[in-house]
Short mmCIF file of C-alpha atoms in Angstrom, two decimals:
data_model
loop_
_atom_site.label_atom_id
_atom_site.label_comp_id
_atom_site.label_asym_id
_atom_site.label_seq_id
_atom_site.Cartn_x
_atom_site.Cartn_y
_atom_site.Cartn_z
CA MET A 9 92.32 2.01 -12.34
CA SER A 10 94.31 -1.23 -12.12
CA SER A 11 95.81 -2.96 -15.14
CA LEU A 12 93.38 -5.84 -14.62
CA GLN A 13 90.37 -3.51 -14.76
CA LEU A 14 91.74 -1.83 -17.86
CA ILE A 15 92.23 -5.15 -19.60
CA GLY A 16 88.73 -6.22 -18.57
CA GLY A 17 87.23 -3.03 -19.98
CA VAL A 18 89.06 -3.50 -23.25
CA CYS A 19 87.82 -7.08 -23.49
CA VAL A 20 84.22 -5.99 -22.94
CA CYS A 21 84.54 -3.34 -25.67
CA VAL A 22 86.05 -5.88 -28.04
CA CYS A 23 83.24 -8.36 -27.30
CA VAL A 24 80.58 -5.72 -27.92
CA CYS A 25 82.22 -4.70 -31.20
CA VAL A 26 82.48 -8.33 -32.29
CA CYS A 27 78.79 -8.92 -31.47
CA VAL A 28 77.75 -5.83 -33.41
CA CYS A 29 79.86 -6.87 -36.38
CA VAL A 30 78.42 -10.40 -36.28
CA CYS A 31 74.85 -9.01 -36.20
CA VAL A 32 75.56 -6.66 -39.09
CA CYS A 33 77.11 -9.48 -41.09
CA LEU A 34 74.16 -11.76 -40.38
CA LEU A 35 71.72 -9.07 -41.49
CA TRP A 36 73.85 -8.44 -44.57
CA PHE A 37 73.94 -12.17 -45.33
CA CYS A 38 70.18 -12.60 -44.83
CA ARG A 39 69.46 -9.64 -47.07
CA LEU A 40 71.86 -10.85 -49.74
CA THR A 41 70.39 -14.36 -49.57
CA GLU A 42 66.87 -12.99 -49.91
CA MET A 43 67.82 -10.80 -52.86
CA LEU A 44 69.53 -13.69 -54.60
CA SER A 45 66.41 -15.79 -53.94
CA ILE A 46 64.17 -13.13 -55.49
CA GLN A 47 66.52 -12.84 -58.45
CA GLU A 48 66.21 -16.58 -58.99
CA LEU A 49 62.40 -16.33 -58.93
CA ILE A 50 62.53 -13.54 -61.51
CA ARG A 51 64.82 -15.68 -63.66
CA LYS A 52 62.40 -18.63 -63.45
CA LYS A 53 59.37 -16.59 -64.43
CA ARG A 54 61.30 -14.77 -67.17
CA ASP A 55 62.17 -18.15 -68.68
CA GLY A 56 58.55 -19.30 -68.54
CA VAL A 57 58.98 -21.75 -65.66
CA ALA A 58 55.95 -22.11 -63.38
CA LEU A 59 56.51 -20.84 -59.85
CA THR A 60 55.94 -23.21 -56.95
CA ASP A 61 53.70 -22.36 -54.01
CA GLU A 62 56.83 -21.61 -51.97
CA ASP A 63 58.17 -19.34 -54.73
CA VAL A 64 55.00 -17.27 -54.74
CA ARG A 65 54.92 -17.18 -50.94
CA THR A 66 58.50 -15.90 -50.84
CA PHE A 67 57.69 -13.13 -53.32
CA ILE A 68 54.54 -11.94 -51.52
CA GLN A 69 56.21 -12.04 -48.12
CA ALA A 70 59.08 -9.94 -49.47
CA VAL A 71 56.58 -7.46 -50.93
CA THR A 72 54.58 -7.23 -47.71
CA GLN A 73 57.69 -6.85 -45.56
CA LYS A 74 58.86 -4.03 -47.86
CA THR A 75 62.20 -5.59 -48.70
CA ILE A 76 61.66 -5.55 -52.46
CA GLN A 77 60.19 -2.15 -53.13
CA GLU A 78 62.79 -0.42 -50.94
CA CYS A 79 65.42 -1.93 -53.19
CA GLN A 80 63.51 -0.74 -56.23
CA THR A 81 62.82 2.83 -55.19
CA GLY A 82 66.08 3.43 -53.34
CA THR A 83 64.27 4.75 -50.25
CA ASN A 84 66.54 2.73 -47.98
CA ARG A 85 69.89 4.46 -48.56
CA GLN A 86 71.89 2.21 -46.27
CA THR A 87 70.65 -0.88 -48.06
CA ASP A 88 71.26 0.75 -51.43
CA ALA A 89 74.84 1.58 -50.49
CA LEU A 90 75.39 -1.90 -49.08
CA LEU A 91 74.16 -3.59 -52.24
CA THR A 92 76.40 -1.35 -54.34
CA SER A 93 79.44 -2.63 -52.46
CA LEU A 94 78.57 -6.30 -52.90
CA PRO A 95 80.33 -8.51 -55.46
CA VAL A 96 77.00 -9.16 -57.23
CA SER A 97 75.01 -7.11 -59.70
CA LYS A 98 72.74 -4.68 -57.90
CA PRO A 99 69.05 -5.54 -58.52
CA PRO A 100 67.41 -2.08 -58.37
CA LEU A 101 64.28 -3.16 -60.21
CA CYS A 102 63.64 -6.55 -58.63
CA SER A 103 59.97 -5.99 -57.81
CA GLY A 104 59.26 -4.31 -61.12
CA ALA A 105 61.19 -7.04 -62.92
CA MET A 106 59.05 -9.74 -61.31
CA LEU A 107 55.82 -7.96 -62.26
CA MET A 108 57.07 -7.48 -65.81
CA ALA A 109 58.03 -11.16 -66.02
CA ILE A 110 54.51 -12.09 -64.87
CA TRP A 111 53.04 -9.64 -67.39
CA GLN A 112 55.09 -11.19 -70.22
CA LYS A 113 54.85 -14.89 -69.35
CA GLY A 114 51.56 -14.98 -67.46
CA MET A 115 50.63 -17.50 -64.77
CA ASN A 116 48.79 -20.78 -64.91
CA ILE A 117 45.69 -21.23 -62.76
CA THR A 118 47.64 -22.94 -59.96
CA GLU A 119 50.09 -20.04 -59.77
CA THR A 120 47.24 -17.52 -59.90
CA VAL A 121 45.30 -19.20 -57.09
CA THR A 122 48.45 -19.37 -54.95
CA LEU A 123 49.22 -15.70 -55.66
CA THR A 124 45.66 -14.79 -54.67
CA ARG A 125 45.75 -16.88 -51.50
CA GLU A 126 49.09 -15.44 -50.37
CA MET A 127 47.90 -11.89 -51.04
CA MET A 128 44.73 -12.61 -49.05
CA SER A 129 46.78 -14.04 -46.16
CA SER A 130 49.13 -11.04 -46.04
CA GLY A 131 46.77 -9.29 -43.62
CA GLU A 132 43.64 -9.72 -41.55
CA VAL A 133 41.03 -12.25 -42.69
CA LEU A 134 37.53 -11.59 -41.40
CA SER A 135 35.70 -14.31 -39.48
CA TRP A 136 32.00 -14.83 -38.83
CA PRO A 137 29.72 -16.66 -36.38
CA LYS A 138 29.19 -20.32 -37.17
CA GLU A 139 25.46 -19.79 -37.67
CA TRP A 140 26.23 -17.58 -40.68
CA GLU A 141 27.86 -20.46 -42.52
CA GLY A 142 26.61 -20.56 -46.11
CA LEU A 143 25.08 -17.06 -45.99
CA VAL A 144 28.00 -14.61 -46.40
CA VAL A 145 28.04 -13.22 -49.94
CA ASP A 146 29.35 -10.29 -51.99
CA LYS A 147 29.48 -8.86 -55.49
CA HIS A 148 32.20 -7.13 -57.50
CA SER A 149 31.92 -5.06 -60.67
CA THR A 150 34.76 -4.21 -63.04
CA GLY A 151 33.36 -0.69 -63.33
CA GLY A 152 30.93 1.18 -65.51
CA VAL A 153 29.02 4.41 -66.05
CA GLY A 154 26.12 4.99 -63.69
CA ASP A 155 26.84 1.67 -61.97
CA LYS A 156 24.76 1.95 -58.81
CA VAL A 157 23.90 -1.76 -58.61
CA SER A 158 25.54 -2.32 -55.21
CA LEU A 159 23.33 0.27 -53.51
CA VAL A 160 20.23 -1.72 -54.45
CA LEU A 161 21.66 -5.25 -54.40
CA ALA A 162 23.27 -5.28 -50.93
CA PRO A 163 20.08 -4.43 -48.99
CA ALA A 164 18.00 -6.71 -51.23
CA LEU A 165 20.30 -9.65 -50.42
CA ALA A 166 20.14 -8.80 -46.71
CA ALA A 167 16.34 -8.81 -46.95
CA CYS A 168 16.58 -12.33 -48.40
CA GLY A 169 18.56 -13.59 -45.39
CA CYS A 170 22.15 -13.13 -46.60
CA LYS A 171 25.01 -11.42 -44.79
CA VAL A 172 26.73 -8.92 -47.09
CA PRO A 173 30.08 -7.44 -45.94
CA MET A 174 30.55 -5.42 -49.13
CA ILE A 175 34.03 -3.92 -49.30
CA SER A 176 33.96 -1.40 -52.14
CA GLY A 177 36.24 1.10 -53.81
CA ARG A 178 36.39 4.67 -55.03
CA GLY A 179 36.03 5.93 -58.57
CA LEU A 180 38.99 6.54 -60.86
CA ALA A 181 39.02 8.20 -64.29
CA HIS A 182 35.61 7.81 -65.98
CA THR A 183 34.29 5.01 -63.74
CA GLY A 184 32.37 5.91 -60.59
CA GLY A 185 33.00 4.45 -57.15
CA THR A 186 30.41 3.06 -54.75
CA LEU A 187 32.08 4.73 -51.75
CA ASP A 188 31.96 8.15 -53.43
CA LYS A 189 28.26 7.72 -54.08
CA LEU A 190 27.50 6.79 -50.47
CA GLU A 191 29.58 9.67 -49.12
CA SER A 192 27.18 12.07 -50.83
CA ILE A 193 24.77 11.07 -48.02
CA PRO A 194 25.50 13.35 -45.03
CA GLY A 195 27.09 11.40 -42.19
CA PHE A 196 27.60 8.11 -44.04
CA ASN A 197 30.82 6.59 -42.68
CA ILE A 198 32.55 4.09 -44.94
CA ASN A 199 35.41 3.55 -42.47
CA GLN A 200 34.48 0.64 -40.20
CA SER A 201 36.65 -1.75 -38.20
CA ALA A 202 36.23 -5.53 -38.33
CA ALA A 203 34.35 -5.40 -35.01
CA GLN A 204 32.04 -2.67 -36.31
CA ILE A 205 31.39 -4.62 -39.53
CA LEU A 206 30.41 -7.66 -37.45
CA LYS A 207 28.06 -5.53 -35.34
CA ILE A 208 26.37 -3.98 -38.40
CA LEU A 209 25.95 -7.35 -40.11
CA THR A 210 24.45 -8.79 -36.94
CA SER A 211 21.83 -6.05 -36.64
CA VAL A 212 21.21 -5.14 -40.30
CA GLY A 213 22.59 -7.88 -42.54
CA CYS A 214 24.59 -5.66 -44.90
CA CYS A 215 27.19 -2.92 -44.89
CA ILE A 216 29.18 -1.13 -47.59
CA VAL A 217 32.62 -0.09 -46.40
CA GLY A 218 36.12 0.78 -47.59
CA GLN A 219 39.15 -1.47 -47.41
CA THR A 220 40.96 -1.20 -44.08
CA GLU A 221 44.75 -0.98 -43.83
CA ARG A 222 44.84 -4.42 -42.21
CA LEU A 223 43.09 -6.15 -45.12
CA VAL A 224 45.33 -7.44 -47.93
CA PRO A 225 48.30 -5.06 -47.46
CA ALA A 226 50.15 -6.87 -50.26
CA ASP A 227 47.56 -5.62 -52.74
CA ARG A 228 48.17 -1.96 -51.91
CA VAL A 229 51.90 -2.39 -52.49
CA LEU A 230 51.49 -4.41 -55.68
CA TYR A 231 48.88 -2.07 -57.12
CA ALA A 232 51.21 0.92 -56.74
CA LEU A 233 54.04 -1.06 -58.34
CA ARG A 234 51.79 -2.22 -61.19
CA ASP A 235 50.93 1.39 -61.91
CA ALA A 236 54.61 2.39 -61.87
CA THR A 237 55.68 -0.49 -64.13
CA SER A 238 52.79 -0.39 -66.66
CA THR A 239 51.63 -3.88 -65.67
CA VAL A 240 48.14 -2.85 -64.51
CA ASP A 241 46.55 -4.94 -67.29
CA SER A 242 48.22 -8.24 -66.32
CA LEU A 243 45.46 -10.87 -66.09
CA PRO A 244 46.86 -12.84 -63.11
CA LEU A 245 47.69 -9.62 -61.24
CA ILE A 246 44.18 -8.24 -61.85
CA THR A 247 42.73 -11.55 -60.69
CA GLY A 248 44.86 -11.63 -57.56
CA SER A 249 43.96 -8.05 -56.68
CA ILE A 250 40.20 -8.54 -57.00
CA ILE A 251 39.78 -12.02 -55.53
CA SER A 252 42.25 -11.62 -52.64
CA LYS A 253 40.14 -8.81 -51.17
CA LYS A 254 36.98 -10.87 -51.52
CA GLY A 255 38.73 -13.89 -50.04
CA ALA A 256 39.64 -11.81 -46.98
CA GLU A 257 35.89 -11.40 -46.39
CA SER A 258 35.56 -15.19 -45.83
CA LEU A 259 32.69 -15.46 -48.31
CA THR A 260 30.46 -18.40 -49.10
CA ALA A 261 29.57 -17.09 -52.56
CA LEU A 262 30.70 -14.31 -54.87
CA VAL A 263 29.24 -12.97 -58.10
CA LEU A 264 31.26 -10.85 -60.54
CA ASP A 265 29.80 -8.33 -62.96
CA VAL A 266 32.41 -8.28 -65.73
CA LYS A 267 31.58 -5.54 -68.20
CA PHE A 268 32.55 -5.11 -71.83
CA GLY A 269 31.89 -2.41 -74.40
CA ARG A 270 32.65 1.18 -75.25
CA ALA A 271 32.53 2.47 -71.65
CA ALA A 272 34.17 -0.57 -70.04
CA LEU A 273 37.76 -1.59 -69.35
CA TYR A 274 37.40 -4.45 -71.85
CA LYS A 275 35.97 -3.43 -75.20
CA ASP A 276 34.90 -6.84 -76.51
CA LEU A 277 33.14 -9.90 -75.13
CA ASP A 278 36.03 -12.31 -75.68
CA SER A 279 38.57 -10.35 -73.60
CA ALA A 280 36.00 -9.77 -70.85
CA LYS A 281 35.18 -13.47 -70.84
CA GLU A 282 38.88 -14.33 -70.42
CA LEU A 283 39.00 -12.14 -67.30
CA ALA A 284 35.71 -13.58 -66.01
CA GLN A 285 36.99 -17.15 -66.38
CA SER A 286 40.20 -16.27 -64.54
CA LEU A 287 38.26 -14.62 -61.70
CA VAL A 288 35.80 -17.50 -61.42
CA SER A 289 38.62 -20.07 -61.36
CA ALA A 290 40.57 -18.17 -58.70
CA GLY A 291 37.50 -17.63 -56.53
CA ASN A 292 36.56 -21.28 -56.64
CA GLY A 293 40.21 -22.17 -56.03
CA LEU A 294 39.92 -20.36 -52.70
CA GLY A 295 36.80 -22.33 -51.83
CA ILE A 296 34.35 -19.52 -52.65
CA ARG A 297 31.41 -20.47 -54.88
CA THR A 298 32.05 -17.96 -57.64
CA GLY A 299 30.07 -17.07 -60.74
CA ALA A 300 30.18 -14.22 -63.23
CA VAL A 301 27.82 -12.16 -65.34
CA LEU A 302 29.08 -10.71 -68.63
CA SER A 303 27.18 -7.47 -69.24
CA CYS A 304 27.29 -4.82 -71.95
CA MET A 305 28.55 -1.34 -71.00
CA ASP A 306 28.10 0.96 -74.00
CA GLY A 307 25.68 3.49 -72.55
CA THR A 308 24.76 4.16 -68.94
CA ILE A 309 23.12 2.03 -66.26
CA GLY A 310 19.88 3.79 -65.48
CA ARG A 311 19.30 7.43 -66.33
CA CYS A 312 21.51 9.15 -63.74
CA VAL A 313 25.30 9.53 -63.65
CA GLY A 314 27.08 11.31 -60.80
CA ASN A 315 27.30 10.59 -57.09
CA SER A 316 24.29 12.35 -55.53
CA LEU A 317 22.09 11.71 -58.57
CA GLU A 318 22.90 8.00 -58.50
CA VAL A 319 21.96 7.78 -54.82
CA MET A 320 18.60 9.36 -55.70
CA GLU A 321 18.04 6.87 -58.51
CA SER A 322 19.04 3.98 -56.24
CA LEU A 323 16.49 5.11 -53.66
CA GLU A 324 13.87 5.34 -56.39
CA ALA A 325 14.75 1.78 -57.41
CA LEU A 326 14.44 0.59 -53.79
CA LYS A 327 10.98 2.19 -53.76
CA GLY A 328 9.98 0.05 -56.73
CA ARG A 329 10.51 2.72 -59.38
CA GLY A 330 13.86 1.63 -60.80
CA PRO A 331 14.75 1.64 -64.53
CA ASP A 332 14.58 -1.72 -66.29
CA ASP A 333 18.30 -2.04 -67.08
CA LEU A 334 19.33 -1.40 -63.47
CA MET A 335 16.80 -3.88 -62.13
CA GLU A 336 17.89 -6.46 -64.72
CA LEU A 337 21.40 -6.40 -63.27
CA VAL A 338 20.20 -6.35 -59.65
CA THR A 339 17.92 -9.36 -60.06
CA THR A 340 20.35 -11.32 -62.26
CA LEU A 341 23.32 -10.88 -59.93
CA GLY A 342 21.22 -11.37 -56.81
CA GLY A 343 19.42 -14.40 -58.19
CA LEU A 344 22.71 -16.05 -59.07
CA LEU A 345 24.06 -15.45 -55.56
CA LEU A 346 20.94 -16.85 -53.89
CA MET A 347 21.20 -19.94 -56.08
CA MET A 348 24.88 -20.45 -55.21
CA THR A 349 24.12 -20.23 -51.48
CA GLY A 350 21.35 -22.81 -51.80
CA LEU A 351 18.66 -20.44 -50.52
CA VAL A 352 16.75 -21.06 -53.78
CA SER A 353 16.71 -23.98 -56.17
CA ASP A 354 17.44 -22.07 -59.39
CA GLN A 355 18.25 -18.62 -60.68
CA SER A 356 14.70 -17.82 -61.77
CA GLU A 357 13.47 -18.35 -58.23
CA GLY A 358 16.35 -16.23 -56.98
CA LYS A 359 15.54 -13.36 -59.34
CA LYS A 360 11.92 -13.37 -58.18
CA LYS A 361 12.97 -13.38 -54.53
CA ILE A 362 15.23 -10.36 -55.07
CA SER A 363 12.49 -8.56 -57.01
CA ASP A 364 9.95 -9.27 -54.27
CA ALA A 365 12.34 -7.90 -51.63
CA VAL A 366 12.55 -4.64 -53.58
CA ILE A 367 8.89 -4.29 -54.54
CA GLY A 368 7.68 -5.25 -51.06
CA GLY A 369 9.85 -2.62 -49.35
CA ALA A 370 12.05 -4.99 -47.33
CA ALA A 371 15.18 -3.93 -49.23
CA LEU A 372 14.40 -0.24 -48.63
CA SER A 373 14.07 -0.91 -44.89
CA LYS A 374 17.48 -2.61 -44.90
CA PHE A 375 19.05 0.35 -46.71
CA GLN A 376 17.61 2.74 -44.13
CA ALA A 377 18.92 0.57 -41.28
CA MET A 378 22.34 0.37 -42.96
CA MET A 379 22.53 4.16 -43.30
CA GLU A 380 21.68 4.63 -39.62
CA ALA A 381 24.19 1.96 -38.55
CA GLN A 382 26.91 3.70 -40.58
CA GLY A 383 26.44 7.16 -39.13
CA VAL A 384 23.54 8.82 -40.96
CA ALA A 385 21.14 10.71 -38.69
CA ASN A 386 17.88 8.82 -38.13
CA GLU A 387 15.75 11.70 -39.40
CA THR A 388 17.84 12.01 -42.59
CA ALA A 389 17.63 8.27 -43.24
CA ARG A 390 13.86 8.22 -42.66
CA THR A 391 13.30 11.17 -44.99
CA LEU A 392 15.41 9.70 -47.79
CA CYS A 393 13.69 6.33 -47.47
CA SER A 394 10.12 7.60 -47.23
CA ALA A 395 8.36 5.36 -49.74
CA HIS A 396 5.74 7.87 -50.86
CA THR A 397 7.82 11.02 -51.33
CA LYS A 398 10.80 12.16 -53.36
CA ASP A 399 12.37 14.42 -50.74
CA TYR A 400 16.10 14.20 -51.50
CA SER A 401 16.97 17.67 -50.21
CA ALA A 402 19.43 16.13 -47.74
CA LEU A 403 21.69 15.24 -50.67
CA ARG A 404 23.92 17.91 -52.11
CA ARG A 405 22.55 19.53 -55.26
CA SER A 406 24.55 21.50 -57.82
CA GLU A 407 24.30 25.28 -58.09
CA HIS A 408 23.68 25.21 -61.85
CA GLN A 409 21.73 23.11 -64.32
CA MET A 410 21.66 23.13 -68.10
CA GLU A 411 19.45 21.21 -70.52
CA LEU A 412 20.62 20.08 -73.95
CA LYS A 413 18.01 19.85 -76.70
CA THR A 414 17.72 17.58 -79.71
CA SER A 415 18.89 19.07 -83.00
CA ALA A 416 16.48 17.04 -85.14
CA GLU A 417 13.50 14.72 -85.01
CA GLY A 418 14.13 10.98 -84.88
CA VAL A 419 14.45 7.80 -82.87
CA VAL A 420 17.11 7.61 -80.17
CA GLN A 421 19.61 5.02 -81.41
CA ASP A 422 22.38 5.44 -78.85
CA VAL A 423 23.80 7.55 -76.02
CA ASP A 424 27.58 7.24 -75.65
CA GLY A 425 28.17 6.54 -71.97
CA LEU A 426 31.93 6.98 -72.23
CA VAL A 427 31.66 10.54 -73.57
CA LEU A 428 29.16 11.43 -70.87
CA ALA A 429 31.40 10.03 -68.13
CA GLU A 430 34.55 11.71 -69.48
CA VAL A 431 32.93 15.15 -69.55
CA LEU A 432 31.49 14.74 -66.04
CA HIS A 433 34.91 13.64 -64.84
CA LYS A 434 36.42 16.89 -66.16
CA LEU A 435 33.66 18.85 -64.41
CA GLY A 436 34.62 17.36 -61.05
CA ALA A 437 32.47 14.25 -60.67
CA GLY A 438 35.51 11.95 -60.84
CA ARG A 439 39.20 11.89 -60.02
CA SER A 440 42.34 11.39 -62.12
CA LYS A 441 44.45 9.92 -59.33
CA ALA A 442 43.82 8.32 -55.97
CA GLY A 443 43.21 10.75 -53.13
CA GLU A 444 41.74 13.59 -55.18
CA PRO A 445 38.38 14.96 -53.96
CA VAL A 446 35.21 14.68 -56.02
CA ASN A 447 32.23 16.99 -56.31
CA HIS A 448 29.25 14.86 -55.30
CA SER A 449 26.72 17.24 -56.86
CA VAL A 450 28.08 17.10 -60.43
CA GLY A 451 26.21 14.73 -62.73
CA ALA A 452 23.72 14.29 -65.52
CA GLU A 453 20.19 12.98 -66.02
CA LEU A 454 19.15 11.33 -69.25
CA LEU A 455 15.66 12.54 -70.18
CA VAL A 456 15.22 10.13 -73.10
CA SER A 457 15.85 6.42 -73.63
CA VAL A 458 17.02 4.27 -76.52
CA GLY A 459 14.13 3.55 -78.90
CA GLN A 460 12.18 6.66 -77.94
CA ARG A 461 10.94 8.91 -80.77
CA VAL A 462 11.70 12.57 -80.10
CA LYS A 463 10.92 15.85 -81.80
CA LYS A 464 13.41 18.60 -82.59
CA GLY A 465 14.08 20.93 -79.67
CA VAL A 466 13.16 18.43 -76.94
CA SER A 467 15.37 18.35 -73.83
CA TRP A 468 17.30 15.08 -73.76
CA LEU A 469 19.96 15.72 -71.08
CA ARG A 470 20.01 17.74 -67.87
CA LEU A 471 23.54 18.63 -66.80
CA HIS A 472 24.26 19.43 -63.13
CA TYR A 473 27.47 21.42 -62.62
CA GLU A 474 29.25 23.96 -60.42
CA SER A 475 32.78 25.20 -61.09
CA PRO A 476 34.24 24.80 -63.62
CA ALA A 477 31.36 25.41 -66.00
CA PRO A 478 31.28 23.23 -69.12
CA THR A 479 33.32 24.59 -72.02
CA PRO A 480 31.89 24.93 -75.55
CA ASP A 481 33.97 21.92 -76.59
CA GLN A 482 32.55 19.82 -73.75
CA ILE A 483 29.01 20.85 -74.65
CA ASP A 484 29.66 19.85 -78.27
CA ARG A 485 30.98 16.47 -77.11
CA LEU A 486 27.82 15.92 -75.09
CA LYS A 487 25.62 16.89 -78.03
CA ASN A 488 27.46 14.42 -80.25
CA ALA A 489 26.98 11.64 -77.67
CA LEU A 490 23.33 11.40 -78.77
CA THR A 491 22.65 9.47 -81.98
CA LEU A 492 19.27 9.85 -83.68
CA GLY A 493 18.02 7.85 -86.64
CA THR A 494 14.91 6.79 -88.50
CA ASP A 495 14.92 3.08 -87.70
CA ALA A 496 12.86 1.67 -84.87
CA ARG A 497 15.08 0.57 -82.00
CA THR A 498 14.41 -1.42 -78.86
CA GLN A 499 16.37 -1.34 -75.62
CA GLN A 500 18.71 -4.35 -75.55
CA THR A 501 19.23 -6.45 -72.45
CA LEU A 502 22.58 -5.86 -70.74
CA VAL A 503 23.31 -9.42 -69.60
CA LYS A 504 24.90 -11.47 -72.38
CA GLU A 505 26.28 -14.55 -70.64
CA LEU A 506 26.56 -16.23 -67.24
CA LEU A 507 29.55 -18.22 -66.02
CA LEU A 508 29.15 -20.69 -63.18
CA PRO A 509 31.90 -22.64 -61.39
CA HIS A 510 31.90 -25.57 -63.81
CA ASN A 511 29.69 -24.63 -66.73
CA THR A 512 28.15 -21.82 -68.70
CA ILE A 513 24.44 -21.08 -68.93
#
């Protein structure tokens, strides 16, 4: 090899090394700049300064691109080592610090709407045919005991001419999940792509599905971080989580069932109303006509709690045999949505239209079509939806049943829904953390109602269980959930207040 070739080779090697060093330095500089930018945002929020739209956008983009949480958890060892060597303080808790700052200082409505919009825009946003304009609606509940409203409401709305791309969740702790209930139907597939959702809505008018990985990825990251940093109860973060997912559905109208009471997340009306107002403001800030219903959640909705049992009760409701409290929520929420879309002139007309869709059988037909479109065998769907029979043998039933009897004569004053849900959760009907399986057959049927006079020794609860069997302590808790008295008592309505975009009814 000549001297000239040797020199040329050395020069090439030097150039390559220089280029690599420059690239590494640029990456280092960009990362350092970003981290310093995030630190500045944390400092602003910590000091109570409102974040600008660009500030919020920077934070959400960093979360979605996984540059913040890697720094927090230390999963990126190279980055961790690099930051340690820098002449600045290492920010190992930058994402958690931002969430804690938001938890402490809160966000104004402008910040909250921007947070929600940026979370929504972090992934895929569904789109619909132009002819559906004004008809795409959905509902969200903050969670309750025996809350099977979606299973009746979605097909009823479809029967009234709406398009309902209902993206639902799973149960956690004592609250049940709509997806868990539907998965007790053999073959029901809650995993549908955007194209499949469009196809089902075109042919049926409603679907109930799980959140896809492409929808609102920022929410999945933030939710995990909120759990790790004890900021789950932050009002703006709750608002952003709920409304961003609904915004990604490109809705015309949204109604929120915000519950309060013994078996709800919020125990009193005032705190539930604060959340409802935040959700309504954020929804309308995204251009979605958004209203809320404040409903009491002390007992149970309907008489059945547990996945398979709630599907049975929902089918009974769709056949015109639903309990009054369940149908009160279905018609109130549905009537409000129909009014907000302009399909009816007022809520009373909307409630009647929803009721007629159920009583006339149109909603039941939509539910059957939805089941078939989402993977249920035609024969199974037809049998479950047969209007004149109660053949629910296709649904999983528990191996064991036990009936609890009244210990005295009296008038039923109360049934504690929280106690009932907590015991069923321990028996396998619910999950303690995401990803755990549930036993669809575990549940309970209430055999009495508030205000009913009962004699001593009358069965008031039928418990459905497998393994584990209920312990003596759990049985005692269930027995104590029933309160008897001497005073006459009437069943109270669940709906306490309605919030519309600009006023309260």
